[in-house]
Amino acid sequence: MMEEEPAAFYVEDNVTQPLLISNNSINSDPSGSSSLFLSALRPRDHQTMSKKRIVKNVLVLNSSFFIFFLGFQSLSNLQSTMNSAKGIGMESQAAIYAASMVSSLLLPEFLIKTFGCKRTIVFMFLCSVPYLISNFNPTYEFIMPCSILMGIAIGPLNTAGAFYVNEMSFRYQKITLTESMETILARFFGLLSFFLENTQIWGNLVSYYILRPAMIPIMNHTNTSTTCGIDFEKDVDGNGTNPNLQPPSDDKRYLLVSMYVLSAIIAATLMGLFLDKLENDVKNEREEKNCKAILWRLLAAAKQATLSDQILLLPITILCGLELAFYTGEITE
């Protein structure tokens, strides 16, 4: 069995508690030089919380994210078809992810320290509602500003969610003391990933059963001409040579988008009513100026870009981005 030993500490009420990190872990630091960096990332006071409350909070957070992304991810998959006119759908997706890159660098730390994780998540859920509503009757003038607002919300939303799961992991390890911090983190974040990945399955099923056409005889319309693949040519309706494909009616569009808007509101309500506040994620502005915190975050991000481990992760990150763009823009078309 792998031997565990304390590699980092946090202090609460003058009591030092060990965080169990494996000797073989990439997070281990024999020199101890990372202690100050780790303490800067963690909340200063890990308050006591029972196992049941921790599990309840994790399930509430995961369920809320599942309900929210059930609508957002499904709607993203439909942008290349449902909003294909003049490329509005794909341009709105580009605006979302461009805005999210900027917001991920500038806003999360400021919002979390000012409002706390819980209120940040609830507010970001509500900020997504205008984008969902804009899909009722998408026009360039309406959907693009809403897409930018949606992108601004994505960065703080994901960061606050990860921060909350990380805090629950610390509190859970503080109670058990028998499992390493890495094991608990992997378990809690794995559970979050399980819920998020399930949104693709259930969201697409919802879209299918709402948008599927009436039962009509399916005929073989295989085209063996040279207009396949990259040379594929669409007709006026955008359906190529397959007359079985019919655009959804406005009634079906309104029903589907209404369900997605409702999912965001339910997620925000569930989070607001049942998730416990951390009480230790809000810092006094006098202790650290907000502008200074944003500058520090930019410098920390720049420093991370010089580390070999981070550089090796960049190709994987770029590949995942290309894969996502291809999936939402081409395969779902």
Short mmCIF file of N, CA and C in Angstrom, two decimals, residues 3 10-11 32 54 62 73 86 103-104 113 131 148 152 157 174 207-208 217 228 231 235 238 268 279 310 332:
data_model
loop_
_atom_site.label_atom_id
_atom_site.label_comp_id
_atom_site.label_asym_id
_atom_site.label_seq_id
_atom_site.Cartn_x
_atom_site.Cartn_y
_atom_site.Cartn_z
N GLU A 3 2.41 4.60 0.90
CA GLU A 3 2.50 5.34 2.15
C GLU A 3 2.10 6.78 1.93
N TYR A 10 -3.16 23.50 6.39
CA TYR A 10 -3.91 24.72 6.54
C TYR A 10 -4.22 24.89 8.02
N VAL A 11 -4.48 26.11 8.44
CA VAL A 11 -4.62 26.42 9.85
C VAL A 11 -6.04 26.89 10.13
N GLY A 32 8.85 21.95 -0.01
CA GLY A 32 7.87 22.73 0.75
C GLY A 32 7.67 24.12 0.22
N ILE A 54 -22.25 17.70 3.57
CA ILE A 54 -21.31 17.77 2.45
C ILE A 54 -21.86 17.02 1.25
N ASN A 62 -24.31 19.33 -8.21
CA ASN A 62 -24.26 18.51 -9.42
C ASN A 62 -25.62 18.49 -10.13
N GLN A 73 -26.32 22.87 -23.36
CA GLN A 73 -25.58 22.02 -24.28
C GLN A 73 -26.46 21.52 -25.42
N LYS A 86 -28.18 32.55 -42.24
CA LYS A 86 -27.11 33.55 -42.24
C LYS A 86 -26.01 33.23 -41.22
N SER A 103 -13.68 36.36 -19.76
CA SER A 103 -14.26 36.37 -18.42
C SER A 103 -13.56 35.39 -17.49
N SER A 104 -13.06 34.28 -18.04
CA SER A 104 -12.37 33.30 -17.21
C SER A 104 -11.10 33.87 -16.59
N LYS A 113 -14.88 36.41 -4.49
CA LYS A 113 -14.47 37.10 -3.26
C LYS A 113 -15.48 38.17 -2.84
N TYR A 131 -29.96 34.66 -23.20
CA TYR A 131 -29.49 33.93 -24.39
C TYR A 131 -30.47 32.83 -24.77
N ILE A 148 -22.85 37.13 -25.92
CA ILE A 148 -21.70 37.69 -25.19
C ILE A 148 -21.96 37.64 -23.68
N ILE A 152 -19.79 35.63 -20.87
CA ILE A 152 -19.27 36.26 -19.66
C ILE A 152 -19.66 35.45 -18.43
N LEU A 157 -19.09 30.94 -13.69
CA LEU A 157 -19.93 29.81 -13.32
C LEU A 157 -19.10 28.55 -13.13
N LYS A 174 -11.17 16.51 5.94
CA LYS A 174 -10.93 16.93 7.32
C LYS A 174 -11.68 16.04 8.30
N SER A 207 -34.42 16.78 -27.08
CA SER A 207 -34.52 17.45 -28.38
C SER A 207 -35.12 16.53 -29.43
N TYR A 208 -34.71 15.28 -29.41
CA TYR A 208 -35.20 14.34 -30.42
C TYR A 208 -36.71 14.13 -30.30
N PRO A 217 -43.47 7.40 -44.17
CA PRO A 217 -42.68 6.31 -44.74
C PRO A 217 -41.26 6.77 -45.06
N CYS A 228 -20.88 14.25 -52.83
CA CYS A 228 -20.87 13.79 -51.45
C CYS A 228 -19.68 14.39 -50.72
N ASP A 231 -17.89 18.00 -51.20
CA ASP A 231 -18.56 18.59 -52.35
C ASP A 231 -20.08 18.53 -52.25
N ASP A 235 -29.94 21.85 -51.30
CA ASP A 235 -30.94 22.51 -52.12
C ASP A 235 -31.41 23.78 -51.42
N GLY A 238 -31.98 23.52 -47.78
CA GLY A 238 -30.84 23.13 -46.97
C GLY A 238 -30.81 21.67 -46.59
N ALA A 268 -31.28 27.56 -11.01
CA ALA A 268 -30.98 28.69 -10.12
C ALA A 268 -31.79 28.61 -8.83
N GLU A 279 -19.51 30.73 3.56
CA GLU A 279 -19.22 31.69 4.63
C GLU A 279 -17.75 32.08 4.71
N GLN A 310 2.07 22.67 -18.08
CA GLN A 310 0.98 23.42 -18.70
C GLN A 310 1.15 23.50 -20.21
N THR A 332 -23.68 17.66 -35.95
CA THR A 332 -25.08 17.85 -35.58
C THR A 332 -25.88 18.55 -36.65
#
